[in-house]
Amino acid sequence: MDRRTFIKASTVLTASQSISATAQQHDDAAAAHMRMMNTLPPDAPKIAMLIYPQMVAMDLVGPLTIFNVARFDTRLVWKSTSPVMTVEGLPFAARHSFDDCPSDIDVLFVPGGTMGTIECMNDPVVLRFLAERGAKAKWVTSVCTGGLVLGAAGLLVGYDATAHWAVADLLPLMGARHVDQRVVRDRNRMTGGGVTAGIDFALALVADMRAGEAARRAALTVEYAPAPPVQSGTPQQAGPARTAAMRQSRAWMDEQARRAAEQAGRRLGTA
Amino acid sequence: MDRRTFIKASTVLTASQSISATAQQHDDAAAAHMRMMNTLPPDAPKIAMLIYPQMVAMDLVGPLTIFNVARFDTRLVWKSTSPVMTVEGLPFAARHSFDDCPSDIDVLFVPGGTMGTIECMNDPVVLRFLAERGAKAKWVTSVCTGGLVLGAAGLLVGYDATAHWAVADLLPLMGARHVDQRVVRDRNRMTGGGVTAGIDFALALVADMRAGEAARRAALTVEYAPAPPVQSGTPQQAGPARTAAMRQSRAWMDEQARRAAEQAGRRLGTA
């Protein structure tokens, strides 16, 4: 081999070694990244999150996103692992059936929805599961109309709580005291208002179960510095005319919720 | 039949007629409610929303929830209708494949994610679909790192835009001017910052395509009066130490995004 051929060959060799070393480093870095993304800390809180037909997707996904960023161990649960259809037409599937859900969960969480929520309030199988797991969980939590389901399961008797503004006045029928705040905490109950309150709720829970620092990191990850383009998120902000029109448009559904709450109250001896 | 028996029988009959009439009214009301929930207005804007593996669930679900409440016609699209796995482990399935997506969509929307976003930036099939539909859509929109995918498809050349704070500085490589706002609008482009900015983005788009009133009603429905329990949603709020730590933890991924943006820039002649 002459000098020129040697140099050329060695250059190719070096280059290919270098490419291979770079690829190896890339693979190592990729693997490390994936490990970091996919491995939960051993003390990650276990959260059982109920899903059900005709739930509001964001009631689940807001908190799920925050809990995922905070490296909590999130488990979607329902009667079966067959997909359920959300209000938005996006199917969700549970990873655990009720029977298969660990009994030592740290947090029980119930999202809200439309008619599916009311069916849960009337469904003994759902209510029994929630009452059993809720009795043992460190935290019993909800967002939106999910608070009514906790109430129907008897989990809010004697507690301060909230729910979506349109139905929060039904909570007292099931023994709770309605407190008109976006997130209400009373001992180990934490309940949020309608839909988007789930983000504030989840950050508050992360701050409590971990530390304020974990919540601040999560907020930075999801760029949570809200800037609503309209100021109309509460009946107070929206004003009486708009609120009355909205109540009117959902009157039939809210009446079904009232009946379910009254029925639950009779079972619980609170209505 | 004596008088007493007659009265008793007629009472039972009346009661059962009354129950049956109530049930009928209930069914009618239920049917009307369901019709209202499930029927879109004939002029509902058609929104094609991209989904893909390793996307961030909330990047889609925030806007989807607002658009659904505002009665927009939302269509999830991907290469196929097989489920894709989100970062949170929640599978999503498209209703339309690329071939099957209507060509006359009003809005094209791209959510963000982690490594899946970068794969989209490097995927000619995805980029061709976006470029074609984007050229004809009334609005071309994104949230979070979805802005990088629009950029890689050549849809932001010469436009003001934003993306998740950690990678928004890559937009100029693909011919866009980065404007550091939560929602950036330039002609028919509307792009949002990270994850939770999707709610603000969607309300702004609803206000523009419908009216401020539609956005205000949507905000009331989802109780959008945010009250963050921590003030840490931007690098400014979080401070330099926390921001540097976060950049460090995602350095490998953001480097892959940079390479994809540079490659796209070379294709577009902008880098």
GROMACS .gro file of C-alpha atoms in nm, chain B residues 64-265:
model
  202
  335LEU     CA    1  -6.028   1.987   2.043
  336THR     CA    2  -6.235   2.058   2.354
  337ILE     CA    3  -6.278   2.426   2.267
  338PHE     CA    4  -6.358   2.350   1.901
  339ASN     CA    5  -6.606   2.082   2.006
  340VAL     CA    6  -6.785   2.316   2.244
  341ALA     CA    7  -6.794   2.580   1.968
  342ARG     CA    8  -6.951   2.315   1.737
  343PHE     CA    9  -6.665   2.306   1.486
  344ASP     CA   10  -6.630   1.997   1.267
  345THR     CA   11  -6.311   1.837   1.404
  346ARG     CA   12  -6.134   1.563   1.208
  347LEU     CA   13  -5.834   1.376   1.344
  348VAL     CA   14  -5.597   1.275   1.063
  349TRP     CA   15  -5.285   1.061   1.037
  350LYS     CA   16  -5.120   0.826   0.788
  351SER     CA   17  -5.362   0.554   0.892
  352THR     CA   18  -5.646   0.503   1.135
  353SER     CA   19  -5.444   0.264   1.351
  354PRO     CA   20  -5.397   0.402   1.704
  355VAL     CA   21  -5.084   0.604   1.783
  356MET     CA   22  -4.942   0.625   2.133
  357THR     CA   23  -4.918   0.965   2.299
  358VAL     CA   24  -4.635   1.060   2.535
  359GLU     CA   25  -4.878   0.997   2.823
  360GLY     CA   26  -4.948   0.638   2.715
  361LEU     CA   27  -5.301   0.722   2.603
  362PRO     CA   28  -5.364   0.585   2.251
  363PHE     CA   29  -5.534   0.815   1.998
  364ALA     CA   30  -5.681   0.702   1.667
  365ALA     CA   31  -5.741   0.914   1.357
  366ARG     CA   32  -6.078   0.900   1.185
  367HIS     CA   33  -5.920   0.993   0.850
  368SER     CA   34  -5.607   0.878   0.674
  369PHE     CA   35  -5.421   1.141   0.473
  370ASP     CA   36  -5.577   1.014   0.147
  371ASP     CA   37  -5.920   1.017   0.302
  372CYS     CA   38  -5.898   1.368   0.454
  373PRO     CA   39  -6.129   1.618   0.280
  374SER     CA   40  -5.935   1.855   0.054
  375ASP     CA   41  -6.153   2.155   0.139
  376ILE     CA   42  -6.064   2.190   0.506
  377ASP     CA   43  -6.095   2.532   0.667
  378VAL     CA   44  -5.826   2.488   0.931
  379LEU     CA   45  -5.510   2.280   0.942
  380PHE     CA   46  -5.384   2.218   1.297
  381VAL     CA   47  -5.063   2.052   1.417
  382PRO     CA   48  -5.005   1.969   1.787
  383GLY     CA   49  -4.664   1.921   1.948
  384GLY     CA   50  -4.490   1.630   2.111
  385THR     CA   51  -4.151   1.484   2.192
  386MET     CA   52  -3.949   1.265   1.951
  387GLY     CA   53  -4.254   1.205   1.733
  388THR     CA   54  -4.256   1.572   1.640
  389ILE     CA   55  -3.900   1.547   1.516
  390GLU     CA   56  -3.986   1.239   1.314
  391CYS     CA   57  -4.268   1.435   1.150
  392MET     CA   58  -4.019   1.713   1.064
  393ASN     CA   59  -3.811   1.454   0.878
  394ASP     CA   60  -4.098   1.263   0.717
  395PRO     CA   61  -4.169   1.354   0.351
  396VAL     CA   62  -4.514   1.189   0.358
  397VAL     CA   63  -4.626   1.400   0.655
  398LEU     CA   64  -4.469   1.718   0.518
  399ARG     CA   65  -4.626   1.671   0.174
  400PHE     CA   66  -4.972   1.623   0.327
  401LEU     CA   67  -4.934   1.936   0.540
  402ALA     CA   68  -4.796   2.146   0.254
  403GLU     CA   69  -5.082   2.043   0.024
  404ARG     CA   70  -5.365   2.095   0.272
  405GLY     CA   71  -5.199   2.404   0.421
  406ALA     CA   72  -5.179   2.571   0.079
  407LYS     CA   73  -5.558   2.556   0.048
  408ALA     CA   74  -5.674   2.598   0.408
  409LYS     CA   75  -5.818   2.926   0.535
  410TRP     CA   76  -5.608   2.893   0.851
  411VAL     CA   77  -5.277   2.714   0.914
  412THR     CA   78  -5.227   2.663   1.286
  413SER     CA   79  -5.021   2.488   1.551
  414VAL     CA   80  -4.953   2.459   1.922
  415CYS     CA   81  -4.627   2.386   2.102
  416THR     CA   82  -4.359   2.207   1.895
  417GLY     CA   83  -4.623   2.161   1.625
  418GLY     CA   84  -4.494   2.497   1.496
  419LEU     CA   85  -4.167   2.326   1.402
  420VAL     CA   86  -4.357   2.076   1.190
  421LEU     CA   87  -4.541   2.356   1.008
  422GLY     CA   88  -4.200   2.517   0.960
  423ALA     CA   89  -4.047   2.199   0.819
  424ALA     CA   90  -4.339   2.174   0.576
  425GLY     CA   91  -4.246   2.522   0.447
  426LEU     CA   92  -4.568   2.674   0.578
  427LEU     CA   93  -4.410   2.948   0.790
  428VAL     CA   94  -4.165   3.104   0.543
  429GLY     CA   95  -4.205   3.479   0.582
  430TYR     CA   96  -4.450   3.455   0.872
  431ASP     CA   97  -4.438   3.558   1.237
  432ALA     CA   98  -4.481   3.251   1.453
  433THR     CA   99  -4.416   3.088   1.789
  434ALA     CA  100  -4.371   2.743   1.942
  435HIS     CA  101  -4.279   2.586   2.279
  436TRP     CA  102  -4.031   2.822   2.450
  437ALA     CA  103  -3.751   2.562   2.450
  438VAL     CA  104  -3.738   2.534   2.069
  439ALA     CA  105  -3.903   2.851   1.936
  440ASP     CA  106  -3.556   2.984   1.844
  441LEU     CA  107  -3.541   2.715   1.573
  442LEU     CA  108  -3.827   2.873   1.376
  443PRO     CA  109  -3.603   3.123   1.192
  444LEU     CA  110  -3.399   2.834   1.051
  445MET     CA  111  -3.715   2.755   0.853
  446GLY     CA  112  -3.783   3.112   0.741
  447ALA     CA  113  -4.019   3.228   1.018
  448ARG     CA  114  -3.973   3.522   1.250
  449HIS     CA  115  -4.010   3.413   1.612
  450VAL     CA  116  -4.238   3.643   1.809
  451ASP     CA  117  -4.232   3.575   2.182
  452GLN     CA  118  -4.605   3.579   2.255
  453ARG     CA  119  -4.839   3.309   2.381
  454VAL     CA  120  -5.044   3.318   2.059
  455VAL     CA  121  -4.903   3.472   1.741
  456ARG     CA  122  -5.121   3.563   1.447
  457ASP     CA  123  -4.985   3.671   1.108
  458ARG     CA  124  -5.233   3.686   0.820
  459ASN     CA  125  -5.383   3.332   0.811
  460ARG     CA  126  -5.125   3.171   1.038
  461MET     CA  127  -5.199   3.129   1.408
  462THR     CA  128  -4.942   2.954   1.626
  463GLY     CA  129  -4.940   2.897   2.001
  464GLY     CA  130  -4.669   2.842   2.263
  465GLY     CA  131  -4.624   2.525   2.468
  466VAL     CA  132  -4.899   2.275   2.555
  467THR     CA  133  -5.145   2.481   2.764
  468ALA     CA  134  -5.128   2.771   2.514
  469GLY     CA  135  -5.359   2.554   2.301
  470ILE     CA  136  -5.660   2.670   2.501
  471ASP     CA  137  -5.581   3.038   2.446
  472PHE     CA  138  -5.504   2.968   2.080
  473ALA     CA  139  -5.832   2.784   2.021
  474LEU     CA  140  -6.042   3.053   2.189
  475ALA     CA  141  -5.867   3.317   1.978
  476LEU     CA  142  -5.940   3.119   1.661
  477VAL     CA  143  -6.305   3.067   1.756
  478ALA     CA  144  -6.338   3.439   1.828
  479ASP     CA  145  -6.196   3.516   1.484
  480MET     CA  146  -6.381   3.254   1.278
  481ARG     CA  147  -6.712   3.294   1.459
  482ALA     CA  148  -6.742   3.588   1.694
  483GLY     CA  149  -6.621   3.695   2.034
  484GLU     CA  150  -6.956   3.572   2.167
  485ALA     CA  151  -6.884   3.214   2.061
  486ALA     CA  152  -6.548   3.227   2.238
  487ARG     CA  153  -6.707   3.372   2.552
  488ARG     CA  154  -6.969   3.096   2.558
  489ALA     CA  155  -6.698   2.833   2.510
  490ALA     CA  156  -6.493   2.982   2.794
  491LEU     CA  157  -6.796   2.968   3.025
  492THR     CA  158  -6.867   2.605   2.930
  493VAL     CA  159  -6.513   2.495   3.017
  494GLU     CA  160  -6.491   2.737   3.314
  495TYR     CA  161  -6.180   2.899   3.173
  496ALA     CA  162  -6.083   3.142   3.448
  497PRO     CA  163  -5.737   3.001   3.518
  498ALA     CA  164  -5.580   3.047   3.862
  499PRO     CA  165  -5.233   2.891   3.843
  500PRO     CA  166  -5.118   2.779   4.190
  501VAL     CA  167  -4.757   2.846   4.084
  502GLN     CA  168  -4.619   3.128   3.868
  503SER     CA  169  -4.364   2.938   3.665
  504GLY     CA  170  -4.503   2.896   3.315
  505THR     CA  171  -4.239   3.089   3.120
  506PRO     CA  172  -3.858   3.113   3.144
  507GLN     CA  173  -3.911   3.468   3.277
  508GLN     CA  174  -4.144   3.347   3.552
  509ALA     CA  175  -3.939   3.035   3.629
  510GLY     CA  176  -3.609   3.218   3.648
  511PRO     CA  177  -3.270   3.136   3.493
  512ALA     CA  178  -3.165   2.848   3.722
  513ARG     CA  179  -3.483   2.646   3.675
  514THR     CA  180  -3.489   2.723   3.302
  515ALA     CA  181  -3.127   2.610   3.261
  516ALA     CA  182  -3.200   2.285   3.447
  517MET     CA  183  -3.497   2.220   3.222
  518ARG     CA  184  -3.295   2.292   2.906
  519GLN     CA  185  -3.029   2.053   3.035
  520SER     CA  186  -3.282   1.773   3.092
  521ARG     CA  187  -3.411   1.802   2.735
  522ALA     CA  188  -3.082   1.891   2.566
  523TRP     CA  189  -3.054   1.571   2.365
  524MET     CA  190  -3.406   1.597   2.225
  525ASP     CA  191  -3.378   1.967   2.148
  526GLU     CA  192  -3.053   1.896   1.963
  527GLN     CA  193  -3.238   1.648   1.742
  528ALA     CA  194  -3.499   1.918   1.677
  529ARG     CA  195  -3.222   2.160   1.579
  530ARG     CA  196  -3.079   1.913   1.329
  531ALA     CA  197  -3.421   1.853   1.178
  532ALA     CA  198  -3.483   2.229   1.154
  533GLU     CA  199  -3.144   2.283   0.988
  534GLN     CA  200  -3.213   2.005   0.741
  535ALA     CA  201  -3.558   2.150   0.665
  536GLY     CA  202  -3.398   2.493   0.626
   0.00000   0.00000   0.00000
